[in-house]
């Protein structure tokens, strides 16, 4: 420490703080700081008289894209907690990275931050550099930039930005445990596995929908071929019409299954992400509450009141997460049943496809491209069957992790 309130800086101007240290702050509804802990004050480089009553944005670094705060506030205004990687600035000109969990409370907001150390944090640094540069160069408004941030999460296979932050929090907690030589937290590992499986499931389901939509063009090709090979109403024409009608029914069911407002996949992904993130938050808040025991109050609100607030949030967050887990388990069971039904419907399409192959053989060399069209059907069917099997396996894996967590919770109670 150089002089009172000013932390020593490393050569890169990064302000050091220990891995085991957690930042705490509480603001009113306008984002004005009402309370904080000594680690936050020390790292930011301010005196308490400068921090209390000041807007939280006094530590906002311009390298953090505005998109991050737009996504954060969108969640908070809906009453949901949210996570974010944030690069902050210190009074002395330095900077420091945190992973923040932020949640709405009565009369304002509360945030606990930890030091990010996972490989993902390095990827985020590059993403933020690129996104901040685009915001400046293209004069993007916060919502346009937030869309790019959400797109980044979706390209990574996450159903939502909440799911991405749930994965990030679990990753950061796991790496933090490892570096601090703590025993691996079984719940954190379990939740990370669950969230990862949910991401793979989402990818498979959207891949399945795309395959079915691409399949819709094949019966049209078959009908065009049939018009050159046989009179109107011939067997190949009838096969193509039957196939088109049957595949359209399945395709519409799939859209309700994985796309559109309120789809089953989206509901389940939301509940899983919500539960995973809430439980990760509860762990961080609980540790912050313990850390407060050795710190004196810095304003007129005793630390015991801050600890009581944190503990109430831990209790509520755990209860909300368990409720989300139970709902997700019901959705997982429904998803498996619907996947099996779709697989049975696909057998009907297989029968029509085989009839097409028979007609192709009967026409021999005069098939006029029918063989190539049937080959397309074979390829699509193989892809669809493979995705359905993957979806069933992943649904079972997700149900397993959900059931395991809920059973562990009942045993602990």
Tab-separated table of C-alpha atoms in Angstrom:
chain	number	residue	atom	x	y	z
A	1	UNK	CA	0.000	0.000	0.000
A	2	UNK	CA	1.467	3.316	-1.020
A	3	UNK	CA	-0.572	5.847	0.904
A	4	UNK	CA	-3.805	5.697	2.812
A	5	UNK	CA	-6.605	4.260	0.691
A	6	UNK	CA	-4.424	3.675	-2.387
A	7	UNK	CA	-3.532	0.049	-3.249
A	8	UNK	CA	-0.121	-0.801	-4.679
A	9	UNK	CA	-0.289	-1.515	-8.413
A	10	UNK	CA	1.547	-4.111	-10.422
A	11	UNK	CA	3.431	-3.168	-13.566
A	12	UNK	CA	0.337	-3.690	-15.707
A	13	UNK	CA	-1.723	-1.377	-13.473
A	14	UNK	CA	-3.818	-4.360	-12.414
A	15	UNK	CA	-4.831	-3.909	-8.779
A	16	UNK	CA	-4.032	-7.100	-6.849
A	17	UNK	CA	-6.410	-8.828	-4.478
A	18	UNK	CA	-6.315	-12.334	-3.074
A	19	UNK	CA	-8.206	-15.236	-4.589
A	20	UNK	CA	-9.995	-15.981	-1.306
A	21	UNK	CA	-11.233	-12.388	-1.002
A	22	UNK	CA	-14.793	-11.448	-1.925
A	23	UNK	CA	-16.177	-7.988	-2.709
A	24	UNK	CA	-19.488	-6.854	-1.268
A	25	UNK	CA	-21.654	-3.841	-2.031
A	26	UNK	CA	-25.261	-2.839	-1.584
A	27	UNK	CA	-26.996	0.019	-3.373
A	28	UNK	CA	-30.369	1.688	-3.458
A	29	UNK	CA	-32.660	1.445	-6.487
A	30	UNK	CA	-30.689	4.212	-8.255
A	31	UNK	CA	-27.383	2.360	-7.879
A	32	UNK	CA	-26.067	4.629	-5.099
A	33	UNK	CA	-23.690	2.783	-2.752
A	34	UNK	CA	-25.110	2.310	0.731
A	35	UNK	CA	-22.704	-0.278	2.094
A	36	UNK	CA	-19.618	-2.243	1.154
A	37	UNK	CA	-16.814	-4.282	2.623
A	38	UNK	CA	-13.189	-3.382	3.213
A	39	UNK	CA	-11.916	-5.492	0.305
A	40	UNK	CA	-14.064	-3.512	-2.138
A	41	UNK	CA	-12.973	-0.184	-0.639
A	42	UNK	CA	-9.296	-1.116	-0.539
A	43	UNK	CA	-9.142	-2.466	-4.089
A	44	UNK	CA	-11.131	0.404	-5.546
A	45	UNK	CA	-8.789	2.824	-3.740
A	46	UNK	CA	-11.410	5.096	-2.174
A	47	UNK	CA	-12.082	6.310	1.350
A	48	UNK	CA	-15.434	5.363	2.866
A	49	UNK	CA	-16.430	9.004	2.813
A	50	UNK	CA	-15.954	8.955	-0.972
A	51	UNK	CA	-17.811	5.688	-1.564
A	52	UNK	CA	-20.906	5.811	0.607
A	53	UNK	CA	-23.515	7.887	-1.217
A	54	UNK	CA	-21.640	7.746	-4.531
A	55	UNK	CA	-23.037	5.999	-7.632
A	56	UNK	CA	-21.645	2.496	-8.176
A	57	UNK	CA	-20.534	3.566	-11.626
A	58	UNK	CA	-17.526	5.338	-10.033
A	59	UNK	CA	-15.737	1.997	-10.512
A	60	UNK	CA	-17.072	1.356	-14.035
A	61	UNK	CA	-14.270	0.835	-16.532
A	62	UNK	CA	-14.833	1.893	-20.170
A	63	UNK	CA	-13.437	-1.458	-21.342
A	64	UNK	CA	-16.554	-3.203	-20.031
A	65	UNK	CA	-19.100	-3.090	-22.882
A	66	UNK	CA	-22.359	-1.282	-22.200
A	67	UNK	CA	-24.053	-4.491	-23.365
A	68	UNK	CA	-23.032	-6.194	-20.107
A	69	UNK	CA	-24.921	-3.679	-17.999
A	70	UNK	CA	-27.957	-3.758	-20.307
A	71	UNK	CA	-28.256	-7.555	-19.927
A	72	UNK	CA	-27.661	-7.240	-16.193
A	73	UNK	CA	-30.340	-4.605	-15.685
A	74	UNK	CA	-32.841	-6.425	-17.900
A	75	UNK	CA	-32.662	-9.410	-15.530
A	76	UNK	CA	-32.693	-7.363	-12.318
A	77	UNK	CA	-35.756	-5.373	-13.376
A	78	UNK	CA	-37.607	-8.670	-13.878
A	79	UNK	CA	-36.664	-9.711	-10.342
A	80	UNK	CA	-33.992	-12.250	-11.334
A	81	UNK	CA	-30.373	-12.425	-10.170
A	82	UNK	CA	-27.715	-12.267	-12.882
A	83	UNK	CA	-23.985	-12.770	-13.245
A	84	UNK	CA	-21.407	-10.826	-15.208
A	85	UNK	CA	-17.706	-10.615	-15.828
A	86	UNK	CA	-16.788	-6.981	-15.159
A	87	UNK	CA	-13.606	-4.988	-15.563
A	88	UNK	CA	-13.601	-2.222	-12.942
A	89	UNK	CA	-11.368	0.782	-12.474
A	90	UNK	CA	-9.635	1.932	-9.294
A	91	UNK	CA	-9.231	5.506	-8.134
A	92	UNK	CA	-5.475	5.371	-8.618
A	93	UNK	CA	-5.789	4.604	-12.340
A	94	UNK	CA	-5.581	0.828	-12.079
A	95	UNK	CA	-8.110	-1.826	-12.965
A	96	UNK	CA	-9.247	-5.256	-11.767
A	97	UNK	CA	-11.508	-8.039	-13.038
A	98	UNK	CA	-14.341	-9.614	-11.046
A	99	UNK	CA	-17.113	-12.095	-11.611
A	100	UNK	CA	-20.177	-10.500	-10.039
A	101	UNK	CA	-23.407	-12.035	-8.851
A	102	UNK	CA	-26.027	-9.306	-8.552
A	103	UNK	CA	-29.543	-9.599	-7.215
A	104	UNK	CA	-32.507	-7.388	-6.447
A	105	UNK	CA	-33.373	-6.857	-2.778
A	106	UNK	CA	-35.988	-4.749	-1.056
A	107	UNK	CA	-35.070	-1.143	-1.699
A	108	UNK	CA	-32.171	-1.792	-4.053
A	109	UNK	CA	-29.551	-4.283	-5.187
A	110	UNK	CA	-26.784	-6.396	-3.683
A	111	UNK	CA	-23.615	-7.702	-5.310
A	112	UNK	CA	-20.880	-10.128	-4.293
A	113	UNK	CA	-17.823	-10.442	-6.528
A	114	UNK	CA	-15.009	-12.968	-6.769
A	115	UNK	CA	-11.726	-13.122	-8.664
A	116	UNK	CA	-12.215	-14.880	-12.036
A	117	UNK	CA	-9.523	-17.450	-12.853
A	118	UNK	CA	-11.025	-19.933	-15.310
A	119	UNK	CA	-10.019	-20.313	-18.958
A	120	UNK	CA	-13.402	-18.861	-19.861
A	121	UNK	CA	-12.427	-15.539	-18.276
A	122	UNK	CA	-9.591	-15.197	-20.804
A	123	UNK	CA	-12.081	-15.727	-23.633
A	124	UNK	CA	-14.337	-13.082	-22.104
A	125	UNK	CA	-11.471	-10.568	-22.026
A	126	UNK	CA	-11.103	-10.885	-25.799
A	127	UNK	CA	-14.858	-10.759	-26.355
A	128	UNK	CA	-15.112	-7.543	-24.346
A	129	UNK	CA	-12.248	-5.939	-26.260
A	130	UNK	CA	-13.936	-6.740	-29.558
A	131	UNK	CA	-17.405	-5.711	-28.398
A	132	UNK	CA	-16.239	-2.429	-26.838
A	133	UNK	CA	-14.407	-1.576	-30.060
A	134	UNK	CA	-17.586	-2.242	-32.082
A	135	UNK	CA	-19.682	-0.147	-29.707
A	136	UNK	CA	-17.368	2.800	-30.301
A	137	UNK	CA	-16.688	2.310	-34.004
A	138	UNK	CA	-20.308	1.599	-34.991
A	139	UNK	CA	-22.011	3.794	-32.368
A	140	UNK	CA	-24.032	0.802	-31.215
A	141	UNK	CA	-26.756	1.512	-28.701
A	142	UNK	CA	-26.794	-0.751	-25.596
A	143	UNK	CA	-29.596	-2.972	-26.896
A	144	UNK	CA	-27.851	-3.628	-30.221
A	145	UNK	CA	-24.689	-4.502	-28.335
A	146	UNK	CA	-26.621	-6.673	-25.858
A	147	UNK	CA	-27.991	-8.660	-28.810
A	148	UNK	CA	-24.417	-9.404	-29.896
A	149	UNK	CA	-23.585	-10.540	-26.372
A	150	UNK	CA	-26.595	-12.867	-26.250
A	151	UNK	CA	-25.708	-14.195	-29.706
A	152	UNK	CA	-22.245	-15.064	-28.398
A	153	UNK	CA	-23.838	-17.183	-25.656
A	154	UNK	CA	-26.223	-18.889	-28.072
A	155	UNK	CA	-23.405	-19.734	-30.493
A	156	UNK	CA	-21.707	-21.438	-27.573
A	157	UNK	CA	-24.709	-23.748	-27.257
A	158	UNK	CA	-26.481	-22.043	-24.344
A	159	UNK	CA	-30.228	-21.604	-24.416
A	160	UNK	CA	-29.989	-18.160	-22.825
A	161	UNK	CA	-27.526	-15.714	-21.324
A	162	UNK	CA	-28.654	-16.911	-17.882
A	163	UNK	CA	-27.604	-20.443	-18.825
A	164	UNK	CA	-24.229	-19.112	-19.958
A	165	UNK	CA	-23.725	-17.240	-16.674
A	166	UNK	CA	-24.787	-20.327	-14.691
A	167	UNK	CA	-22.079	-22.292	-16.485
A	168	UNK	CA	-19.553	-19.499	-15.906
A	169	UNK	CA	-20.283	-19.280	-12.180
A	170	UNK	CA	-19.963	-23.038	-11.714
A	171	UNK	CA	-16.699	-22.972	-13.668
A	172	UNK	CA	-15.284	-20.101	-11.604
A	173	UNK	CA	-16.242	-21.738	-8.304
A	174	UNK	CA	-14.691	-25.048	-9.363
A	175	UNK	CA	-11.425	-23.405	-10.422
A	176	UNK	CA	-11.384	-21.282	-7.276
A	177	UNK	CA	-11.723	-24.417	-5.124
A	178	UNK	CA	-8.885	-26.070	-6.990
A	179	UNK	CA	-6.511	-23.132	-6.630
A	180	UNK	CA	-7.321	-22.700	-2.951
A	181	UNK	CA	-6.732	-26.424	-2.379
A	182	UNK	CA	-10.273	-26.904	-1.183
A	183	UNK	CA	-12.124	-30.163	-1.538
A	184	UNK	CA	-14.191	-30.167	-4.695
A	185	UNK	CA	-17.760	-29.166	-3.943
A	186	UNK	CA	-19.970	-32.016	-5.104
A	187	UNK	CA	-23.003	-29.821	-5.652
A	188	UNK	CA	-21.031	-27.383	-7.798
A	189	UNK	CA	-19.705	-30.235	-9.946
A	190	UNK	CA	-23.158	-31.768	-10.217
A	191	UNK	CA	-24.683	-28.468	-11.278
A	192	UNK	CA	-21.952	-27.836	-13.847
A	193	UNK	CA	-22.576	-31.288	-15.361
A	194	UNK	CA	-26.300	-30.594	-15.441
A	195	UNK	CA	-25.930	-27.238	-17.157
A	196	UNK	CA	-23.477	-28.666	-19.707
A	197	UNK	CA	-25.850	-31.528	-20.534
A	198	UNK	CA	-28.674	-29.019	-20.970
A	199	UNK	CA	-26.552	-27.075	-23.449
A	200	UNK	CA	-25.857	-30.211	-25.493
A	201	UNK	CA	-29.540	-31.090	-25.433
A	202	UNK	CA	-30.502	-27.664	-26.745
A	203	UNK	CA	-28.023	-28.024	-29.628
A	204	UNK	CA	-29.397	-31.456	-30.563
A	205	UNK	CA	-32.997	-30.284	-30.466
A	206	UNK	CA	-32.441	-27.293	-32.715
A	207	UNK	CA	-30.379	-29.514	-35.027
A	208	UNK	CA	-33.306	-31.932	-35.149
A	209	UNK	CA	-35.711	-29.146	-36.082
A	210	UNK	CA	-33.391	-27.889	-38.835
A	211	UNK	CA	-33.118	-31.409	-40.265
A	212	UNK	CA	-36.893	-31.791	-40.384
A	213	UNK	CA	-37.348	-28.407	-42.020
A	214	UNK	CA	-34.748	-29.304	-44.662
A	215	UNK	CA	-36.585	-32.576	-45.191
A	216	UNK	CA	-39.687	-30.721	-46.388
A	217	UNK	CA	-38.094	-30.055	-49.790
A	218	UNK	CA	-37.488	-33.746	-50.555
A	219	UNK	CA	-41.155	-34.749	-51.201
A	220	UNK	CA	-41.443	-31.810	-53.618
A	221	UNK	CA	-38.409	-33.125	-55.507
A	222	UNK	CA	-39.986	-36.574	-55.533
A	223	UNK	CA	-43.228	-35.175	-56.981
A	224	UNK	CA	-41.287	-33.384	-59.734
A	225	UNK	CA	-39.525	-36.657	-60.607
A	226	UNK	CA	-42.873	-38.489	-60.538
A	227	UNK	CA	-44.395	-36.047	-63.035
A	228	UNK	CA	-41.756	-37.150	-65.553
A	229	UNK	CA	-42.103	-40.867	-64.849
A	230	UNK	CA	-45.788	-41.600	-64.492
A	231	UNK	CA	-49.301	-40.285	-65.101
A	232	UNK	CA	-50.838	-37.949	-62.569
A	233	UNK	CA	-51.833	-39.808	-59.417
A	234	UNK	CA	-49.310	-42.617	-59.907
A	235	UNK	CA	-47.653	-44.496	-57.011
A	236	UNK	CA	-44.597	-42.245	-56.685
A	237	UNK	CA	-46.830	-39.152	-56.606
A	238	UNK	CA	-48.982	-40.758	-53.907
A	239	UNK	CA	-45.873	-41.693	-51.897
A	240	UNK	CA	-44.526	-38.156	-52.104
A	241	UNK	CA	-47.856	-36.650	-50.964
A	242	UNK	CA	-48.173	-39.085	-48.050
A	243	UNK	CA	-44.605	-38.405	-46.997
A	244	UNK	CA	-45.075	-34.637	-47.176
A	245	UNK	CA	-48.266	-34.741	-45.077
A	246	UNK	CA	-46.777	-37.034	-42.428
A	247	UNK	CA	-43.483	-35.143	-42.131
A	248	UNK	CA	-45.352	-31.809	-41.855
A	249	UNK	CA	-47.229	-33.133	-38.805
A	250	UNK	CA	-43.990	-34.144	-37.098
A	251	UNK	CA	-42.278	-30.888	-38.052
A	252	UNK	CA	-45.084	-28.842	-36.480
A	253	UNK	CA	-44.826	-30.893	-33.308
A	254	UNK	CA	-41.091	-30.328	-33.226
A	255	UNK	CA	-41.538	-26.571	-33.535
A	256	UNK	CA	-43.705	-26.596	-30.428
A	257	UNK	CA	-41.153	-28.872	-28.791
A	258	UNK	CA	-38.039	-26.748	-29.348
A	259	UNK	CA	-39.026	-23.385	-30.855
A	260	UNK	CA	-41.456	-20.552	-30.266
A	261	UNK	CA	-42.704	-18.947	-27.097
A	262	UNK	CA	-43.229	-21.346	-24.192
A	263	UNK	CA	-41.682	-24.372	-25.944
A	264	UNK	CA	-40.818	-27.368	-23.767
A	265	UNK	CA	-37.094	-27.163	-24.401
A	266	UNK	CA	-37.008	-23.455	-23.541
A	267	UNK	CA	-39.011	-23.947	-20.342
A	268	UNK	CA	-36.720	-26.694	-19.175
A	269	UNK	CA	-33.553	-24.795	-20.087
A	270	UNK	CA	-34.800	-21.748	-18.177
A	271	UNK	CA	-35.594	-23.735	-15.035
A	272	UNK	CA	-32.252	-25.557	-15.101
A	273	UNK	CA	-30.278	-22.340	-15.649
A	274	UNK	CA	-32.246	-20.558	-12.951
A	275	UNK	CA	-31.629	-23.349	-10.436
A	276	UNK	CA	-27.932	-23.702	-11.255
A	277	UNK	CA	-27.299	-19.982	-10.989
A	278	UNK	CA	-29.344	-19.547	-7.794
A	279	UNK	CA	-27.463	-22.346	-6.062
A	280	UNK	CA	-24.110	-20.962	-7.170
A	281	UNK	CA	-25.170	-17.556	-5.832
A	282	UNK	CA	-26.213	-19.120	-2.534
A	283	UNK	CA	-22.766	-20.593	-2.099
A	284	UNK	CA	-21.059	-17.240	-2.770
A	285	UNK	CA	-23.434	-15.333	-0.489
A	286	UNK	CA	-22.941	-17.841	2.309
A	287	UNK	CA	-19.155	-17.438	2.114
A	288	UNK	CA	-19.540	-13.654	2.078
A	289	UNK	CA	-21.682	-13.855	5.194
A	290	UNK	CA	-18.967	-15.839	6.971
A	291	UNK	CA	-16.304	-13.347	5.880
A	292	UNK	CA	-18.281	-10.507	7.448
A	293	UNK	CA	-17.786	-11.996	10.900
A	294	UNK	CA	-14.249	-10.622	11.080
A	295	UNK	CA	-15.008	-7.156	9.751
A	296	UNK	CA	-16.239	-4.111	11.608
A	297	UNK	CA	-19.090	-1.954	10.391
A	298	UNK	CA	-18.074	0.965	8.177
A	299	UNK	CA	-21.315	2.943	8.345
A	300	UNK	CA	-24.462	3.082	10.411
A	301	UNK	CA	-25.660	-0.394	9.397
A	302	UNK	CA	-24.088	-3.054	11.659
A	303	UNK	CA	-22.395	-5.989	9.939
A	304	UNK	CA	-24.792	-8.346	11.684
A	305	UNK	CA	-27.622	-6.790	9.690
A	306	UNK	CA	-25.687	-7.309	6.462
A	307	UNK	CA	-25.078	-10.939	7.437
A	308	UNK	CA	-28.769	-11.425	8.224
A	309	UNK	CA	-29.649	-10.012	4.799
A	310	UNK	CA	-27.199	-12.369	3.106
A	311	UNK	CA	-28.510	-15.377	5.000
A	312	UNK	CA	-32.100	-14.527	4.089
A	313	UNK	CA	-31.056	-14.394	0.436
A	314	UNK	CA	-29.283	-17.758	0.762
A	315	UNK	CA	-32.451	-19.312	2.196
A	316	UNK	CA	-34.702	-17.791	-0.451
A	317	UNK	CA	-32.332	-18.573	-3.310
A	318	UNK	CA	-31.975	-22.205	-2.241
A	319	UNK	CA	-35.747	-22.605	-1.954
A	320	UNK	CA	-36.296	-21.006	-5.375
A	321	UNK	CA	-33.601	-23.214	-6.894
A	322	UNK	CA	-35.118	-26.384	-5.453
A	323	UNK	CA	-38.529	-25.413	-6.805
A	324	UNK	CA	-36.962	-24.822	-10.231
A	325	UNK	CA	-35.184	-28.199	-10.012
A	326	UNK	CA	-38.452	-29.989	-9.286
A	327	UNK	CA	-40.166	-28.275	-12.185
A	328	UNK	CA	-37.228	-29.077	-14.475
A	329	UNK	CA	-37.439	-32.747	-13.431
A	330	UNK	CA	-41.103	-32.842	-14.472
A	331	UNK	CA	-40.238	-31.208	-17.786
A	332	UNK	CA	-37.386	-33.695	-18.342
A	333	UNK	CA	-39.821	-36.584	-17.928
A	334	UNK	CA	-42.247	-34.933	-20.351
A	335	UNK	CA	-39.403	-34.363	-22.802
A	336	UNK	CA	-38.435	-38.035	-22.794
A	337	UNK	CA	-42.039	-39.091	-23.378
A	338	UNK	CA	-42.435	-36.660	-26.280
A	339	UNK	CA	-39.101	-37.746	-27.781
A	340	UNK	CA	-40.277	-41.361	-27.745
A	341	UNK	CA	-43.580	-40.367	-29.378
A	342	UNK	CA	-41.731	-38.500	-32.134
A	343	UNK	CA	-39.482	-41.510	-32.634
A	344	UNK	CA	-42.574	-43.704	-33.082
A	345	UNK	CA	-43.999	-41.230	-35.605
A	346	UNK	CA	-40.721	-41.398	-37.484
A	347	UNK	CA	-41.276	-45.143	-37.964
A	348	UNK	CA	-44.337	-44.244	-40.029
A	349	UNK	CA	-42.174	-42.030	-42.231
A	350	UNK	CA	-39.724	-44.913	-42.574
A	351	UNK	CA	-42.494	-47.098	-43.973
A	352	UNK	CA	-43.329	-44.490	-46.635
A	353	UNK	CA	-39.626	-44.109	-47.437
A	354	UNK	CA	-39.280	-47.872	-47.943
A	355	UNK	CA	-42.232	-47.822	-50.359
A	356	UNK	CA	-40.388	-45.136	-52.302
A	357	UNK	CA	-37.285	-47.320	-52.413
A	358	UNK	CA	-39.406	-50.239	-53.716
A	359	UNK	CA	-40.827	-48.080	-56.499
A	360	UNK	CA	-37.327	-46.886	-57.325
A	361	UNK	CA	-36.200	-50.503	-57.713
A	362	UNK	CA	-39.215	-51.388	-59.821
A	363	UNK	CA	-38.424	-48.580	-62.268
A	364	UNK	CA	-34.787	-49.683	-62.533
A	365	UNK	CA	-32.767	-47.496	-64.877
A	366	UNK	CA	-35.739	-45.360	-65.864
A	367	UNK	CA	-36.094	-43.798	-62.413
A	368	UNK	CA	-35.163	-40.291	-63.620
A	369	UNK	CA	-33.438	-39.179	-60.440
A	370	UNK	CA	-35.767	-40.955	-58.012
A	371	UNK	CA	-32.854	-42.959	-56.577
A	372	UNK	CA	-30.965	-39.775	-55.663
A	373	UNK	CA	-34.092	-38.361	-53.994
A	374	UNK	CA	-34.583	-41.520	-51.929
A	375	UNK	CA	-30.885	-41.393	-50.986
A	376	UNK	CA	-31.539	-37.901	-49.609
A	377	UNK	CA	-34.348	-39.302	-47.480
A	378	UNK	CA	-32.038	-42.050	-46.189
A	379	UNK	CA	-29.459	-39.454	-45.160
A	380	UNK	CA	-31.987	-37.221	-43.397
A	381	UNK	CA	-33.571	-40.165	-41.603
A	382	UNK	CA	-30.198	-41.366	-40.315
A	383	UNK	CA	-29.421	-37.877	-39.024
A	384	UNK	CA	-32.828	-37.493	-37.378
A	385	UNK	CA	-32.675	-40.913	-35.719
A	386	UNK	CA	-29.213	-40.139	-34.383
A	387	UNK	CA	-30.385	-36.816	-32.927
A	388	UNK	CA	-33.470	-38.384	-31.352
A	389	UNK	CA	-31.317	-41.027	-29.676
A	390	UNK	CA	-28.954	-38.301	-28.426
A	391	UNK	CA	-31.899	-36.277	-27.097
A	392	UNK	CA	-33.279	-39.268	-25.217
A	393	UNK	CA	-29.872	-40.068	-23.735
A	394	UNK	CA	-29.285	-36.440	-22.692
A	395	UNK	CA	-32.804	-36.139	-21.248
A	396	UNK	CA	-32.137	-39.225	-19.158
A	397	UNK	CA	-28.783	-37.785	-18.053
A	398	UNK	CA	-30.420	-34.499	-17.055
A	399	UNK	CA	-33.177	-36.307	-15.172
A	400	UNK	CA	-30.465	-38.338	-13.408
A	401	UNK	CA	-28.593	-35.210	-12.232
A	402	UNK	CA	-31.824	-33.503	-11.202
A	403	UNK	CA	-32.988	-36.545	-9.260
A	404	UNK	CA	-29.601	-36.972	-7.644
A	405	UNK	CA	-29.529	-33.373	-6.479
A	406	UNK	CA	-33.091	-33.466	-5.140
A	407	UNK	CA	-32.470	-36.750	-3.313
A	408	UNK	CA	-29.318	-35.306	-1.762
A	409	UNK	CA	-31.302	-32.275	-0.627
A	410	UNK	CA	-33.988	-34.458	0.992
A	411	UNK	CA	-31.306	-36.521	2.754
A	412	UNK	CA	-29.624	-33.371	4.096
A	413	UNK	CA	-32.963	-32.080	5.372
